[in-house]
Coordinates of N, CA, C and O in Angstrom, one line a residue:
X1 N -5.8 96.7 78.5 CA -5.6 96.2 79.8 C -4.4 95.2 79.8 O -4.0 94.3 79.1
X2 N -3.6 95.4 80.9 CA -2.4 94.5 81.1 C -2.8 93.2 81.7 O -3.7 93.0 82.5
X3 N -2.1 92.1 81.2 CA -2.4 90.8 81.7 C -1.6 90.6 83.1 O -0.7 91.3 83.5
X4 N -2.1 89.9 84.0 CA -1.6 89.7 85.3 C -0.1 89.2 85.2 O 0.7 89.7 85.9
X5 N 0.1 88.4 84.2 CA 1.5 87.8 84.0 C 2.5 89.0 83.8 O 3.6 89.0 84.3
X6 N 2.1 89.8 82.8 CA 3.0 91.0 82.5 C 3.2 91.9 83.6 O 4.3 92.3 83.8
X7 N 2.2 92.2 84.5 CA 2.3 93.0 85.6 C 3.2 92.3 86.6 O 4.1 93.0 87.1
X8 N 3.2 91.0 86.7 CA 4.0 90.3 87.8 C 5.4 90.3 87.2 O 6.4 90.4 88.0
X9 N 5.6 90.1 86.1 CA 7.1 90.0 85.4 C 7.6 91.5 85.5 O 8.8 91.5 86.0
X10 N 7.0 92.5 85.4 CA 7.5 93.8 85.5 C 7.7 94.1 87.0 O 8.9 94.7 87.3
X11 N 6.8 93.7 87.9 CA 7.2 93.8 89.3 C 8.5 93.2 89.7 O 9.2 93.7 90.4
X12 N 8.7 91.9 89.2 CA 9.8 91.2 89.6 C 11.1 91.8 89.1 O 12.2 91.9 89.8
X13 N 11.0 92.4 87.8 CA 12.2 93.1 87.3 C 12.5 94.4 88.1 O 13.6 94.6 88.4
X14 N 11.5 95.0 88.5 CA 11.7 96.2 89.3 C 12.3 95.9 90.6 O 13.3 96.5 91.0
X15 N 11.8 94.8 91.3 CA 12.2 94.3 92.6 C 13.8 93.9 92.5 O 14.6 94.2 93.4
X16 N 14.1 93.2 91.4 CA 15.5 92.8 91.2 C 16.5 93.9 91.0 O 17.5 94.0 91.5
X17 N 16.0 94.8 90.1 CA 16.9 95.8 89.7 C 16.9 97.1 90.6 O 17.7 98.0 90.4
X18 N 15.8 97.2 91.4 CA 15.6 98.3 92.3 C 15.5 99.7 91.6 O 15.9 100.7 92.2
X19 N 15.0 99.6 90.3 CA 14.9 100.9 89.5 C 13.9 100.6 88.5 O 13.9 99.5 87.7
X20 N 13.0 101.6 88.4 CA 11.9 101.4 87.2 C 12.6 101.8 85.9 O 12.3 100.9 85.0
X21 N 13.5 102.6 85.8 CA 14.1 102.9 84.5 C 14.9 101.7 84.1 O 15.0 101.4 82.9
X22 N 15.8 101.1 85.1 CA 16.5 99.9 84.5 C 15.5 98.9 84.1 O 15.9 97.9 83.3
X23 N 14.4 98.6 84.9 CA 13.6 97.6 84.6 C 12.9 97.8 83.3 O 12.8 96.9 82.5
X24 N 12.6 99.0 83.0 CA 12.0 99.4 81.6 C 12.9 99.0 80.6 O 12.6 98.4 79.5
X25 N 14.2 99.4 80.7 CA 15.2 99.2 79.7 C 15.4 97.7 79.6 O 15.4 97.2 78.3
X26 N 15.5 96.9 80.6 CA 15.6 95.6 80.5 C 14.4 94.8 79.8 O 14.6 93.8 79.1
X27 N 13.2 95.3 80.1 CA 12.0 94.8 79.4 C 11.7 95.4 78.1 O 10.6 95.0 77.4
X28 N 12.5 96.2 77.6 CA 12.3 96.9 76.4 C 11.0 97.7 76.3 O 10.2 97.5 75.4
X29 N 10.7 98.5 77.5 CA 9.5 99.2 77.5 C 10.0 100.6 77.9 O 11.0 100.8 78.4
X30 N 9.0 101.5 77.8 CA 9.3 102.8 78.4 C 9.1 102.9 79.9 O 8.4 102.1 80.6
X31 N 9.7 103.8 80.6 CA 9.7 104.0 81.9 C 8.2 104.3 82.3 O 7.7 103.9 83.3
X32 N 7.5 105.1 81.6 CA 6.1 105.4 81.8 C 5.3 104.2 81.8 O 4.4 104.1 82.6
X33 N 5.5 103.4 80.8 CA 4.8 102.1 80.7 C 4.9 101.3 81.9 O 3.9 100.5 82.5
X34 N 6.2 101.1 82.3 CA 6.4 100.1 83.5 C 5.8 100.8 84.8 O 5.2 100.2 85.6
X35 N 5.9 102.1 84.9 CA 5.4 102.8 86.0 C 3.7 102.7 86.0 O 3.1 102.5 87.1
X36 N 3.1 102.7 84.9 CA 1.8 102.4 84.8 C 1.3 100.9 85.1 O 0.2 100.8 85.8
X37 N 2.2 100.1 84.7 CA 1.9 98.7 85.1 C 2.0 98.5 86.6 O 1.2 97.8 87.2
X38 N 3.0 99.1 87.2 CA 3.1 99.1 88.6 C 2.0 99.7 89.4 O 1.4 99.1 90.3
X39 N 1.6 100.8 88.8 CA 0.3 101.4 89.4 C -0.9 100.6 89.4 O -1.7 100.6 90.3
X40 N -1.1 100.0 88.3 CA -2.2 99.0 88.1 C -2.1 97.9 89.0 O -3.1 97.6 89.6
X41 N -1.0 97.3 89.2 CA -0.8 96.2 90.1 C -1.0 96.6 91.6 O -1.8 96.0 92.3
X42 N -0.5 97.7 92.0 CA -0.7 98.2 93.1 C -2.3 98.6 93.4 O -2.7 98.3 94.6
X43 N -3.0 99.1 92.4 CA -4.4 99.4 92.6 C -5.2 98.1 92.8 O -6.1 98.1 93.6
X44 N -4.8 97.1 92.0 CA -5.5 95.8 92.2 C -5.2 95.3 93.5 O -6.2 94.6 94.1
X45 N -4.1 95.4 94.1 CA -3.8 94.8 95.4 C -4.2 95.7 96.6 O -4.4 95.3 97.7
X46 N -4.3 97.0 96.3 CA -4.8 98.0 97.3 C -3.7 98.4 98.3 O -3.9 98.9 99.4
X47 N -2.5 98.1 97.7 CA -1.3 98.5 98.6 C 0.0 98.9 97.9 O 0.1 98.3 96.8
X48 N 0.7 99.7 98.4 CA 1.9 100.1 97.6 C 2.8 99.0 97.8 O 3.0 98.3 98.9
X49 N 3.6 98.7 96.8 CA 4.7 97.7 96.7 C 6.1 98.2 96.8 O 7.0 97.3 97.1
X50 N 6.3 99.5 96.5 CA 7.6 100.0 96.6 C 7.6 101.4 97.2 O 6.5 102.0 97.1
X51 N 8.7 101.8 97.8 CA 8.9 103.2 98.2 C 9.9 103.6 97.5 O 11.0 103.0 97.1
X52 N 9.9 105.1 97.1 CA 11.1 105.6 96.4 C 12.2 105.9 97.4 O 12.0 106.3 98.6
X53 N 13.4 105.6 96.9 CA 14.6 106.0 97.7 C 15.4 107.0 96.9 O 15.0 107.3 95.8
X54 N 16.4 107.4 97.4 CA 17.3 108.4 96.7 C 17.9 107.9 95.5 O 18.2 108.5 94.5
X55 N 18.1 106.5 95.4 CA 18.6 106.0 94.2 C 17.9 104.9 93.6 O 18.3 103.9 92.8
X56 N 16.6 105.0 93.7 CA 15.7 103.9 93.0 C 14.4 103.7 94.0 O 13.8 104.6 94.4
X57 N 14.3 102.4 94.1 CA 13.0 102.0 94.8 C 13.4 100.7 95.7 O 14.4 100.1 95.5
X58 N 12.6 100.7 96.8 CA 12.8 99.5 97.8 C 11.3 99.0 98.0 O 10.5 99.7 97.9
X59 N 11.4 97.6 98.1 CA 10.2 96.9 98.4 C 9.5 97.4 99.8 O 10.3 97.4 100.8
X60 N 8.2 97.5 99.8 CA 7.4 97.6 101.0 C 7.2 96.2 101.7 O 7.7 95.3 101.0
X61 N 6.7 96.1 102.8 CA 6.6 94.9 103.4 C 5.4 93.9 102.5 O 5.7 92.7 102.3
X62 N 4.5 94.6 101.9 CA 3.5 94.1 101.0 C 4.3 93.6 99.8 O 4.0 92.4 99.3
X63 N 5.3 94.4 99.3 CA 6.0 94.0 98.1 C 6.9 92.9 98.4 O 7.2 91.9 97.5
X64 N 7.5 92.8 99.5 CA 8.3 91.6 99.9 C 7.5 90.2 99.9 O 7.9 89.2 99.5
X65 N 6.3 90.4 100.6 CA 5.4 89.3 100.7 C 5.1 88.9 99.3 O 5.0 87.6 99.0
X66 N 4.6 89.8 98.4 CA 4.3 89.3 97.1 C 5.5 88.6 96.2 O 5.3 87.7 95.7
X67 N 6.7 89.2 96.4 CA 7.8 88.6 95.8 C 8.1 87.2 96.4 O 8.4 86.3 95.6
X68 N 8.1 87.0 97.6 CA 8.2 85.7 98.2 C 7.1 84.7 97.7 O 7.5 83.5 97.5
X69 N 5.9 85.1 97.5 CA 4.8 84.2 97.2 C 5.0 84.0 95.7 O 4.9 82.7 95.3
X70 N 5.5 84.7 94.9 CA 5.8 84.4 93.4 C 6.9 83.6 93.3 O 6.9 82.6 92.5
X71 N 8.1 83.8 94.1 CA 9.3 83.0 93.9 C 9.3 81.7 94.7 O 10.3 81.0 94.6
X72 N 8.1 81.4 95.5 CA 8.2 80.2 96.3 C 8.3 78.9 95.5 O 7.5 79.0 94.4
X73 N 9.0 78.0 95.9 CA 9.0 76.8 95.2 C 7.8 76.0 95.1 O 6.8 76.2 95.8

């Protein structure tokens, strides 16, 4: 089972880099592993956090709110 901290760190790297593969490389993990972490976080929240784009991923409204909540001072 993934820790909430690890799931959120992966989420933030995906959001910053706008790519699962780049986030996986940056986190020294497999793309499959990062994808599973994202799926687990989305399942816990009950909402999609990203939408696929032609060149990566973009945050959904729920993803933007989560990012803002995490990064709030």
